[in-house]
Coordinates of C-alpha atoms and ligand atoms in Angstrom, one line a residue:
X1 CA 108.9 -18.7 -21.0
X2 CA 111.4 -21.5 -20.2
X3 CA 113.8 -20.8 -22.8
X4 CA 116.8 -18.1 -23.4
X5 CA 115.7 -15.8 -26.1
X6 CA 116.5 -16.9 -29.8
X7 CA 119.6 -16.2 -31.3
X8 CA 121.3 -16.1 -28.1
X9 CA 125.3 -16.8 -28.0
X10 CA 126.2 -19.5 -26.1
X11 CA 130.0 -20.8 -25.7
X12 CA 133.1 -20.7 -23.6
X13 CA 136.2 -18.6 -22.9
X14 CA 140.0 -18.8 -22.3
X15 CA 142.9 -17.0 -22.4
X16 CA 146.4 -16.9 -24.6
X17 CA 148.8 -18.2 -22.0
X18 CA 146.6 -20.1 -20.0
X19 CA 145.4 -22.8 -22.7
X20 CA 148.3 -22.3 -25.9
X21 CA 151.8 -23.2 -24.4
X22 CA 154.1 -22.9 -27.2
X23 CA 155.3 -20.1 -25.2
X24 CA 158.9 -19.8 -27.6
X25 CA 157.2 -20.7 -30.6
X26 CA 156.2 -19.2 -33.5
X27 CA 158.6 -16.0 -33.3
X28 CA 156.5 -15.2 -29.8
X29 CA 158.1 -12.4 -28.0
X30 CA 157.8 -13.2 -24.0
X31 CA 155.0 -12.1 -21.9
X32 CA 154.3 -10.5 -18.7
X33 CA 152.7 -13.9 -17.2
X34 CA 155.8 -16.1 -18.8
X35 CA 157.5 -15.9 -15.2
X36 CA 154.3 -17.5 -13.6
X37 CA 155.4 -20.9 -11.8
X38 CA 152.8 -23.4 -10.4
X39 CA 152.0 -23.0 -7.0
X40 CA 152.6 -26.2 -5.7
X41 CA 156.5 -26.8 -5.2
X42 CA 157.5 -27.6 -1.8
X43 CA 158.8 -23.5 -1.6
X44 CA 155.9 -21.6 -3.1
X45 CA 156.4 -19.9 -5.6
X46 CA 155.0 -17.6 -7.9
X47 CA 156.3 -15.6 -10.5
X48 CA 160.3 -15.6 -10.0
X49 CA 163.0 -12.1 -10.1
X50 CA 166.0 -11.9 -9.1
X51 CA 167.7 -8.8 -7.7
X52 CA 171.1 -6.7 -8.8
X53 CA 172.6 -9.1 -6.2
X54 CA 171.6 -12.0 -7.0
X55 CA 168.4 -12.3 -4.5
X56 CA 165.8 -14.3 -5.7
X57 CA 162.1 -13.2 -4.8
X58 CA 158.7 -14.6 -5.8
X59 CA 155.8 -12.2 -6.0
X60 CA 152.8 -14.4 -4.7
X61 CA 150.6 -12.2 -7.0
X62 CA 151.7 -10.4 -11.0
X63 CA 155.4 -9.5 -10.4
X64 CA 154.0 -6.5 -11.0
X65 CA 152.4 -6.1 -7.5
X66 CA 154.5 -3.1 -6.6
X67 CA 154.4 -3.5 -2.3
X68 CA 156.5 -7.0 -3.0
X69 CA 158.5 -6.2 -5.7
X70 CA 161.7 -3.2 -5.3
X71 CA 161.9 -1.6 -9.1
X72 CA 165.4 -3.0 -9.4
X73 CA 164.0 -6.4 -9.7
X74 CA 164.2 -8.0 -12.8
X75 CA 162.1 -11.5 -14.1
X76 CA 164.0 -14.4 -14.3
X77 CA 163.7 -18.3 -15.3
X78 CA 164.9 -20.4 -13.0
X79 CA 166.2 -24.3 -14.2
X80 CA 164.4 -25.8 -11.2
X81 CA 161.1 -24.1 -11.4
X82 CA 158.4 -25.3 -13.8
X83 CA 156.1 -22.5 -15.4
X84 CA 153.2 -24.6 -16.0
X85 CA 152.3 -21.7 -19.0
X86 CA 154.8 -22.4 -20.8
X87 CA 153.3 -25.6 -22.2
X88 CA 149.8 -25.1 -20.3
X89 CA 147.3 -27.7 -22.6
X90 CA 149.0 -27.1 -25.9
X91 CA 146.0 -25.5 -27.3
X92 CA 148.8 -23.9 -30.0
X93 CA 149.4 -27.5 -31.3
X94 CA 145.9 -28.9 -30.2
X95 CA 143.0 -26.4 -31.5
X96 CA 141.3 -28.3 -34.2
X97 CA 141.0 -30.6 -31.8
X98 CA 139.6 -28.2 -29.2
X99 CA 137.4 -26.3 -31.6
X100 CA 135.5 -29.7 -33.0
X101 CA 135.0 -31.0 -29.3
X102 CA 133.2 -27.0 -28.4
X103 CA 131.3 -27.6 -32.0
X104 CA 130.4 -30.7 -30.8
X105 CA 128.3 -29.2 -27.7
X106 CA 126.8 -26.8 -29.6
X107 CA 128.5 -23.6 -29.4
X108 CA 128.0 -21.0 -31.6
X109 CA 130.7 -18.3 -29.5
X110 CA 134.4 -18.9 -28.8
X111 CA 135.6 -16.2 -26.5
X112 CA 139.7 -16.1 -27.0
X113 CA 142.6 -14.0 -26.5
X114 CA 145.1 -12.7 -28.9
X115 CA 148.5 -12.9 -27.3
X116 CA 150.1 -9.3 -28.1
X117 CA 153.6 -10.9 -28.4
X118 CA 152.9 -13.4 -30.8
X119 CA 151.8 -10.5 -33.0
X120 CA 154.2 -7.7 -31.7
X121 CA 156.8 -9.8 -30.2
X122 CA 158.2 -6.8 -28.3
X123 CA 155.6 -4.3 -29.0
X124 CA 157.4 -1.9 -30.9
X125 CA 158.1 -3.6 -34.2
X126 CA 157.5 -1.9 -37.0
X127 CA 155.9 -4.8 -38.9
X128 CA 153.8 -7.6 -37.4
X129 CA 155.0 -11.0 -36.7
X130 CA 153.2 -13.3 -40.1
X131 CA 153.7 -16.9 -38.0
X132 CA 151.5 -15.3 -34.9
X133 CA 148.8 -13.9 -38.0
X134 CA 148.6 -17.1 -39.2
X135 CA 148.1 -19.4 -35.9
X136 CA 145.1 -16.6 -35.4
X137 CA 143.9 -16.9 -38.6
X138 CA 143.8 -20.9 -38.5
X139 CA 142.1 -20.6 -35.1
X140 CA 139.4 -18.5 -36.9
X141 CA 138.7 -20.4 -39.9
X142 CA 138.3 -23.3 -37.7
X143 CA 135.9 -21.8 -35.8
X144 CA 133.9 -20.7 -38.9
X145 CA 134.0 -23.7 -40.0
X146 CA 131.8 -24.8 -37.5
X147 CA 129.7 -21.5 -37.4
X148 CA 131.3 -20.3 -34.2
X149 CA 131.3 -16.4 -33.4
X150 CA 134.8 -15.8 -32.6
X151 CA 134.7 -13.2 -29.7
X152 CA 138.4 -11.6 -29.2
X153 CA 139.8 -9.7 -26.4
X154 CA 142.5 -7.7 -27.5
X155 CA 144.5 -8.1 -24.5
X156 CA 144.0 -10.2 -21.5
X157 CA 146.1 -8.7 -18.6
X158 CA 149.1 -9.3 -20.7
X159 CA 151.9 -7.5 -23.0
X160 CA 154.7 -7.9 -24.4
X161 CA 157.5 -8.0 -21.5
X162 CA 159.4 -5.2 -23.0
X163 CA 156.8 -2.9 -22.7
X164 CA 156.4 -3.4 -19.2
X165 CA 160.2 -3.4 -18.5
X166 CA 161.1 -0.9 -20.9
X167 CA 158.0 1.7 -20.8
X168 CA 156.8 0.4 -16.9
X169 CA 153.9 -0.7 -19.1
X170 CA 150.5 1.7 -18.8
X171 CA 152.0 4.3 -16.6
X172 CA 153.3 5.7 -20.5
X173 CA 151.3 7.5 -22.9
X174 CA 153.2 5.8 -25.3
X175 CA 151.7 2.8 -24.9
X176 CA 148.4 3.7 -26.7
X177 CA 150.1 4.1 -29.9
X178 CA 151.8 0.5 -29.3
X179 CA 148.0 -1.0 -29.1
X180 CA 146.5 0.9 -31.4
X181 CA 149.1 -0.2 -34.1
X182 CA 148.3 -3.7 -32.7
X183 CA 144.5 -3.4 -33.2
X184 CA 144.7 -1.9 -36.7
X185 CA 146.9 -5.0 -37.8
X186 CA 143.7 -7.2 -35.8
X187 CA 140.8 -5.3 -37.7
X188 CA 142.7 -5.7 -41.0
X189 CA 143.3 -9.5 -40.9
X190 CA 140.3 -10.4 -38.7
X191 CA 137.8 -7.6 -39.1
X192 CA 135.5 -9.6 -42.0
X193 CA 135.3 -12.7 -39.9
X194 CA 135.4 -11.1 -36.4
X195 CA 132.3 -9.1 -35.2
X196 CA 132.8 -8.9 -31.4
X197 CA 135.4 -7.6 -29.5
X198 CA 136.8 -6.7 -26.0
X199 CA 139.5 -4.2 -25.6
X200 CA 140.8 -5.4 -22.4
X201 CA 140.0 -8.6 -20.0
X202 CA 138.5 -7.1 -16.1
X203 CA 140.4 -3.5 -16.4
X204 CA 139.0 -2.4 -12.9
X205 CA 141.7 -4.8 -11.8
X206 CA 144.2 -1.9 -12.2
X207 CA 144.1 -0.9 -9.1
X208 CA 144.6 -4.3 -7.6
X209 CA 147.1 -6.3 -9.7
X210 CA 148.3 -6.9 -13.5
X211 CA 146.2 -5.2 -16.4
X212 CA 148.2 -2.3 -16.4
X213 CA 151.5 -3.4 -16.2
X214 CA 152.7 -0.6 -13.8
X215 CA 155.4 -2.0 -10.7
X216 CA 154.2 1.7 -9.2
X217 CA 151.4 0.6 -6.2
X218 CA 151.0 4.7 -6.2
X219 CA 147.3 5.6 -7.2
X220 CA 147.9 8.6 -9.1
X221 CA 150.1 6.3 -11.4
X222 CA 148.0 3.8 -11.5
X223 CA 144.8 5.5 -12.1
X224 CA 146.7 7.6 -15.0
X225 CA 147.8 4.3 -16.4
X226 CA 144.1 3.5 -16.4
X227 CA 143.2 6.3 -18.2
X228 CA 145.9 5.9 -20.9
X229 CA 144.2 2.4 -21.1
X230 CA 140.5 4.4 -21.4
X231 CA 141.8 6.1 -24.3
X232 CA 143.2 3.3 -26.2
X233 CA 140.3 1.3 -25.9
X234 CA 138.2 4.3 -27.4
X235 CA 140.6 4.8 -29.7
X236 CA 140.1 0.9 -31.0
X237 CA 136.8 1.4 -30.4
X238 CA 136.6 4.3 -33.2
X239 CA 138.8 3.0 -35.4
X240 CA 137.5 -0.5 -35.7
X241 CA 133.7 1.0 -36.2
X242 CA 135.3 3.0 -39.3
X243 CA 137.3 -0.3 -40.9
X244 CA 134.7 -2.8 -39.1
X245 CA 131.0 -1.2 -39.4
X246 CA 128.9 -4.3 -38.0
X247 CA 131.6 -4.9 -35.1
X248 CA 130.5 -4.2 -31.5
X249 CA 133.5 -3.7 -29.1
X250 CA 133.2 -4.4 -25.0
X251 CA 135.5 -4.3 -22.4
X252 CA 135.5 -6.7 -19.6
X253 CA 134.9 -5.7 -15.9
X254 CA 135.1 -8.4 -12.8
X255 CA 131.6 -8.1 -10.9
X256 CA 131.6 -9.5 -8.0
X257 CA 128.1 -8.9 -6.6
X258 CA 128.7 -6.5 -3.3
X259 CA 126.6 -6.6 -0.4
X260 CA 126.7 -4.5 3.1
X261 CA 127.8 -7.0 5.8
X262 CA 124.8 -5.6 7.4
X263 CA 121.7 -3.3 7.3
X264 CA 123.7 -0.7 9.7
X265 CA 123.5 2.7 7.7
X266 CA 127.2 3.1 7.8
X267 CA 127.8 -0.1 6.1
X268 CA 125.4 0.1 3.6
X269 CA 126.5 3.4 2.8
X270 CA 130.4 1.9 2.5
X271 CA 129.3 -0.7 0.1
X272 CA 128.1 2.1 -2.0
X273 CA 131.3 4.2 -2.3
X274 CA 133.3 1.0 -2.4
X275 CA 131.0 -0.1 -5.6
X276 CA 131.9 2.8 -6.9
X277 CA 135.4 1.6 -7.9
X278 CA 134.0 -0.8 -10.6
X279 CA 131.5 1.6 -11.5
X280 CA 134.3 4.2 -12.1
X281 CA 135.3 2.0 -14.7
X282 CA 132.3 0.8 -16.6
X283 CA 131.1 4.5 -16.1
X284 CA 133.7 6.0 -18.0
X285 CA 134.1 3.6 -21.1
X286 CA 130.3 3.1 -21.3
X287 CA 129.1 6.3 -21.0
X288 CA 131.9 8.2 -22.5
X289 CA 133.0 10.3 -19.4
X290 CA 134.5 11.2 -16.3
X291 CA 131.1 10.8 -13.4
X292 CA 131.2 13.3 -10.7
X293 CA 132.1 11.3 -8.2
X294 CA 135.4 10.7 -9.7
X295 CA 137.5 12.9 -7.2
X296 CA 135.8 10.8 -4.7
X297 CA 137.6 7.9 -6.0
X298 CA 141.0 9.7 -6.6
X299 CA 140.9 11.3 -3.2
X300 CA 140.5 7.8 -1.8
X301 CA 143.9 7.0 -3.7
X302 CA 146.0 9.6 -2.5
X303 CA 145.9 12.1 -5.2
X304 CA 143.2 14.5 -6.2
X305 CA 143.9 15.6 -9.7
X306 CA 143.8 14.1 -13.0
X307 CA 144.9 15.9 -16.0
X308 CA 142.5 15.2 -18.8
X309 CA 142.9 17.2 -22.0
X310 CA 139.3 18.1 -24.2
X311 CA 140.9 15.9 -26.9
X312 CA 141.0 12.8 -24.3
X313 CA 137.1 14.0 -23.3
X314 CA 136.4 13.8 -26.8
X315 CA 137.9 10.4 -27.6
X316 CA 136.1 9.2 -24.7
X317 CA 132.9 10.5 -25.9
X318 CA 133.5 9.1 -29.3
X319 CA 134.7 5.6 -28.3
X320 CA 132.0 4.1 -26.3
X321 CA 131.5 1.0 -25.6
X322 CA 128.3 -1.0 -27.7
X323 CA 128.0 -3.7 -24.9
X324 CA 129.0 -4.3 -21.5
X325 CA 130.8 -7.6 -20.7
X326 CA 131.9 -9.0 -17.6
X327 CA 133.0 -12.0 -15.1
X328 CA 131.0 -12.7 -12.5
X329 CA 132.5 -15.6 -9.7
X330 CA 131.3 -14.8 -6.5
X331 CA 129.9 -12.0 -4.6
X332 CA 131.6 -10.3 -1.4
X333 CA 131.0 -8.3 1.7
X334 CA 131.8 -5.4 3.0
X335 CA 131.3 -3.3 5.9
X336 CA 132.9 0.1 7.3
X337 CA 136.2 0.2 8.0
X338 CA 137.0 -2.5 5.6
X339 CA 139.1 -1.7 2.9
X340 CA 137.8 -0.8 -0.7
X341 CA 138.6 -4.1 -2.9
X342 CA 138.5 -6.1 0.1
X343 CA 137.7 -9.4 -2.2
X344 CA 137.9 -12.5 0.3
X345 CA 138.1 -10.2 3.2
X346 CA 135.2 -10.9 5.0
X347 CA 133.0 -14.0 5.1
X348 CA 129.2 -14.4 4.0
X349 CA 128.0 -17.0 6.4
X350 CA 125.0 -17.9 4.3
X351 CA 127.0 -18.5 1.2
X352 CA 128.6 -22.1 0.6
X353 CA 132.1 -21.3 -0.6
X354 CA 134.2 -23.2 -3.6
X355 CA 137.5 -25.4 -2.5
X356 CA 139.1 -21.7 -3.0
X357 CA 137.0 -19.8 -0.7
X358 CA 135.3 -18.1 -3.6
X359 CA 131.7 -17.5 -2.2
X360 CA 128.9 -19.6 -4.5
X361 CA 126.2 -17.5 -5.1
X362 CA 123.8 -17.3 -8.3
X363 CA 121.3 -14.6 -7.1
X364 CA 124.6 -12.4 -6.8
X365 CA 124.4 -12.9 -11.0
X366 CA 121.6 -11.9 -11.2
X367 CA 121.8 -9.1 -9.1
X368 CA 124.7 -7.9 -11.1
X369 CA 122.9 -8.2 -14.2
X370 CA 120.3 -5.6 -12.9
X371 CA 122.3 -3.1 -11.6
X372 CA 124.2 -2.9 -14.4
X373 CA 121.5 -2.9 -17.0
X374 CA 119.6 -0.3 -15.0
X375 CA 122.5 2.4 -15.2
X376 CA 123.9 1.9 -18.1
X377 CA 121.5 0.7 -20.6
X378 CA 123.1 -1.5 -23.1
X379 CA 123.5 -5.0 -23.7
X380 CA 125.1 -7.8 -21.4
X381 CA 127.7 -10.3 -22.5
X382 CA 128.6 -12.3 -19.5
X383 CA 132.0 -13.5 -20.9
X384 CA 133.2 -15.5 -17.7
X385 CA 131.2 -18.0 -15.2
X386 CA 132.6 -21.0 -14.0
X387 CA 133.6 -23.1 -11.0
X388 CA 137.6 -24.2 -10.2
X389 CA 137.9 -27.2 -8.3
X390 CA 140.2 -30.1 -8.1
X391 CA 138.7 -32.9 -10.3
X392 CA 138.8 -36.5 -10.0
X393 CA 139.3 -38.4 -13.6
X394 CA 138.6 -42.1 -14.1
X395 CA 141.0 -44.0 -16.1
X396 CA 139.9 -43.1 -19.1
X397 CA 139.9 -39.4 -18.1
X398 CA 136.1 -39.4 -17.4
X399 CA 135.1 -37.0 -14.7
X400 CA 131.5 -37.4 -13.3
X401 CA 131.2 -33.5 -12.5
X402 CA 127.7 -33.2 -11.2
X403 CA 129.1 -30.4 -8.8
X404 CA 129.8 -28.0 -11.7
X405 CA 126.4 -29.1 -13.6
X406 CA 124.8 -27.6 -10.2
X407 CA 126.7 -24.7 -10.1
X408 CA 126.1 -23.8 -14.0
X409 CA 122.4 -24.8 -13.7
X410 CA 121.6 -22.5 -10.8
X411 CA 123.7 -19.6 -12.5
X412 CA 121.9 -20.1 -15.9
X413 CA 118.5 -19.9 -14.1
X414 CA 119.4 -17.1 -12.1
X415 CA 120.6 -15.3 -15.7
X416 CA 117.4 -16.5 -17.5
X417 CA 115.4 -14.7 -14.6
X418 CA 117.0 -11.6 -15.3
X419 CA 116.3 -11.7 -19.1
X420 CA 112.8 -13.1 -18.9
X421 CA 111.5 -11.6 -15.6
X422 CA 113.6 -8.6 -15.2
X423 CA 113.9 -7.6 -18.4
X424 CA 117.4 -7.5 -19.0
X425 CA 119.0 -7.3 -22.2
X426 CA 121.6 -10.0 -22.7
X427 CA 123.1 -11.2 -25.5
X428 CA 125.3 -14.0 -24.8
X429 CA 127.3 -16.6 -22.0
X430 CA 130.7 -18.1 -22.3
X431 CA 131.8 -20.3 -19.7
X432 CA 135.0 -20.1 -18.0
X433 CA 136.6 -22.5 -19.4
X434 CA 135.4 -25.5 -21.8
X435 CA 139.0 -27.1 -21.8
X436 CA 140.8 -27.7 -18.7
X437 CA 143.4 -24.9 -18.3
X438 CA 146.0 -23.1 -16.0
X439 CA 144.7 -21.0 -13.3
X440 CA 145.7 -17.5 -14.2
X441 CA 145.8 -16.5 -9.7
X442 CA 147.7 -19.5 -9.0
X443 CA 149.5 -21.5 -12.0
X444 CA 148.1 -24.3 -11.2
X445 CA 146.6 -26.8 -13.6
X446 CA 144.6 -28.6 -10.8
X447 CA 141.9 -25.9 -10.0
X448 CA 139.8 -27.2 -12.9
X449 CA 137.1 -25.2 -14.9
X450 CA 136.3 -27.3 -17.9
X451 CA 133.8 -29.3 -19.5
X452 CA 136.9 -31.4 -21.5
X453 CA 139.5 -32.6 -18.8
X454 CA 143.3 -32.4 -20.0
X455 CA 145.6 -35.4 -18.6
X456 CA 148.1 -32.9 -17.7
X457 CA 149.2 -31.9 -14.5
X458 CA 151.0 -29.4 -11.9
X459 CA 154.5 -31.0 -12.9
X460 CA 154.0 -30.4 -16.5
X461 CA 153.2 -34.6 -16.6
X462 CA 150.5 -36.1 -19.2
X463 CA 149.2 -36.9 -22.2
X464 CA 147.3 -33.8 -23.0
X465 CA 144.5 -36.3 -24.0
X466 CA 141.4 -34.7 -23.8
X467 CA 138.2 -36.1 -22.5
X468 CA 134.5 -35.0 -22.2
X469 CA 133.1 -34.7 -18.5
X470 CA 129.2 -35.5 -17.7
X471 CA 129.0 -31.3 -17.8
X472 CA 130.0 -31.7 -21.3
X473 CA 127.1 -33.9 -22.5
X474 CA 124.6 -31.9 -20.1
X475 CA 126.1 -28.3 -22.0
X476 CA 125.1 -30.0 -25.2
X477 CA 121.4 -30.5 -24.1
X478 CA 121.1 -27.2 -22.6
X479 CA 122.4 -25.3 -25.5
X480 CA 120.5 -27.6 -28.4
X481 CA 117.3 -26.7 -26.0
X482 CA 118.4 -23.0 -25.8
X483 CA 118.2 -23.3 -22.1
X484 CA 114.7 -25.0 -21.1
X485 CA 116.5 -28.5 -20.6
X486 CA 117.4 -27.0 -16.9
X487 CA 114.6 -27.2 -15.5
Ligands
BG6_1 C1 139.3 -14.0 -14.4 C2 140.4 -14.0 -15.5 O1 139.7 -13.1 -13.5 O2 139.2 -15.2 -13.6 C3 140.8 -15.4 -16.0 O3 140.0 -13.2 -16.6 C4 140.9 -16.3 -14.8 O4 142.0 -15.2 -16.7 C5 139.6 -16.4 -14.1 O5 141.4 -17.6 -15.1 C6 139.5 -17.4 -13.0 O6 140.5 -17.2 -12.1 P1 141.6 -18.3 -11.6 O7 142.5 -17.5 -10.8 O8 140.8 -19.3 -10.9 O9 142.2 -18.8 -12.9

């Protein structure tokens, strides 16, 4: 059986403030990426504070990457910086636009984000913000207008910049009742037309970088944040199954497939305790509880308690996830000694790597898909897959792409092998990203994902015309052959 099993979802994903831009329209509050400036300017920068005395610093990774940033620091826009999200490809003026040109290979998925500020402008509004309703609304009836699933995440690393400032984001308690009220106002608009959902975009990234909002690099902190965030998903998760009955809700997690730098005992059994950070995360939200192993994880952080009421227990329990969704890029390696989250630490020489350094590698996906499916026993959604690399447009914006056609072709085969040999149950693809878009790790416009290329560039120069690339018409046979056209 050469084909993907009928019915399947097939589309593309972005993000709020990488594709929209209209970043101070629509009674948008600002966001926690806003600061974000490309990272080409002769001085590179990144996301731009300035301290009590005037200091400016730029966080190479989320301002909120506590070992750069002092507390006292506060964001800033500077006049000569550009912040390519600001305007990013205009998808807030250009979305009909974008939605026909997905309709038009075939897509019967959108995977978008809600921004949280164009709703809540500072998060703790009483009332939601009608002008950010109706943008989302528009965006959905566009998309059934073409019978396109819309698939939502909730929140995609982001929130409104007062919460992080005011509340140092997911470090308070308080914060679950800011998203909660958020969702409810979602589910009540949305919910009739809106079936699938993800309460957060790759959440084991706590511990790294930006999801939770938290300056604090301190692991009890960050790891309690996480668990404020565990609650409020279930939380959603119960209270859109009451006002939503058919919806499924996910969450996403970044996979990168993991693999012991060597068949030494001691680094095999390191790749399995480091593993067990992502697991932590899918483990908990999936399955509805804390796994044994969790003081394991905490130890390895620095603290060794968590306090976790029965009422949280039971929330958790009650608010599992229906599907697990996830990113999958690259895979990494690991050996003892090396530090946990050690992504791009350590090279696998028989990988070919992307301009980037992120390691190709489609068995990885596959791999993934297995591991998960055999311990957790739900559906799949992979919800990001994609390759970023500097693309060169013809005059008339054309892009002859063959390099991300191979890329996609041996990632879909490696996915259809898992569903038809292995016996994985997956539900549904969306590429990362069908229209050209920032990068969300470096704010550039030039690491290029999509199947449309958008004459706009680093500087904030271009047309925003938008153009389909050869992966665009190849997408379109795939999909309207439900996948055997790859071969
Ligand atoms: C995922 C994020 O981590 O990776 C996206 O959910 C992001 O927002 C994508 O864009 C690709 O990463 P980058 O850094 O190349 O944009």
């Amino acid at each position: 059986m050469n084909t993907f099993p009928k019915g399947f979802l097939w589309g593309g994903a972005s993000a709020d403030f990488q594709v929209e831009g209209g970043f101070d329209e629509g009674g948008r509050g600002l966001l926690s990426h806003d600061y974000e400036t490309d990272g080409s300017l002769e001085e590179p920068r990144h996301h731009t504070m300035k301290m009590p005395d005037g200091t400016l610093i730029y966080p190479r990774s989320s301002f909120f990457y506590a070992d750069e940033v002092p507390p006292e620091a506060e964001p800033v826009f500077l006049e000569d910086a550009y912040y390519p999200s600001h305007k990013a490809v205009d998808f807030y003026h250009h979305y009909k636009e974008d939605i026909a040109l997905m309709a038009g290979m075939g897509f019967n998925v959108y995977r978008f984000s809600i921004c949280w500020s164009r709703i809540y402008p500072n998060g703790e509004e009483e009332q939601p913000n009608k002008e950010g309703l109706s943008f989302y609304r528009n965006v959905i009836n566009e998309l059934k207008k073409y019978g396109m699933e819309p698939l939502i995440t909730i929140c995609h690393d982001e929130m409104p910049m007062n919460l992080a400032l005011k509340y140092d984001g997911w470090s308070s308690r308080y914060l679950i009742d800011c998203y909660l009220k958020y969702c409810k106002t979602l589910f009540e608009h949305f919910g009739q037309d809106c079936k699938y959902w993800l309460t957060f975009n790759e959440i084991n990234a706590v511990k790294g970088f930006g999801p939770c909002g938290t300056r604090k690099s301190d692991g009890h902190v960050r790891y309690l944040a996480a668990h404020h965030m565990f609650v409020a998903s279930a939380k959603a998760v119960i209270l859109g199954h009451e006002m939503m009955p058919d919806a499924k809700f996910g969450t996403m997690y970044a996979m990168s497939e993991l693999y012991p730098a060597s068949c030494k005992s001691e680094d095999v059994f390191h790749a399995l305790l480091e593993r067990r950070e992502n697991w932590y995360f899918i483990d908990i939200m999936a399955r509805g509880y804390y796994p044994s192993y969790a003081k394991q994880i905490w130890k390895h952080h620095g603290f060794d308690h968590l306090e976790i009421s029965d009422e949280d227990k039971d929330i958790l329990k009650r608010g599992q996830l229906d599907f697990v969704s996830f990113s999958y890029y690259r895979s990494n390696i690991t050996q003892a000694g090396d530090p946990w989250f050690n992504v791009g630490g350590s090279i696998n020489p028989y990988l070919e790597t992307t301009p980037w350094g992120w390691p190709i590698d489609p068995l990885g996906l596959r791999h993934v898909m297995n591991t998960i499916y055999d311990r957790i026993q739900k559906p799949l959604f992979i919800v990001e897959n994609g390759l970023g690399v500097v693309d060169q447009a013809d005059e008339n914006g054309y892009v002859e792409d063959d390099y991300r056609i191979e890329y996609l072709k041996d990632h879909f085969k490696a996915m259809r092998d898992a569903i038809n040999e292995d016996g994985v149950d997956c539900i549904g693809y969306t590429m990362w990203a069908p229209v050209d878009l920032v990068s969300l790790s470096t704010g550039e416009m030039k690491k290029r994902y999509g199947f449309i290329y958008v004459d706009m560039n680093d500087k904030g120069e271009g047309s925003l015309k938008r153009t389909p690339k050869k992966s665009y018409y190849w997408m379109k046979e795939v999909i309207s052959s439900n996948g055997s056209s790859i071969d």
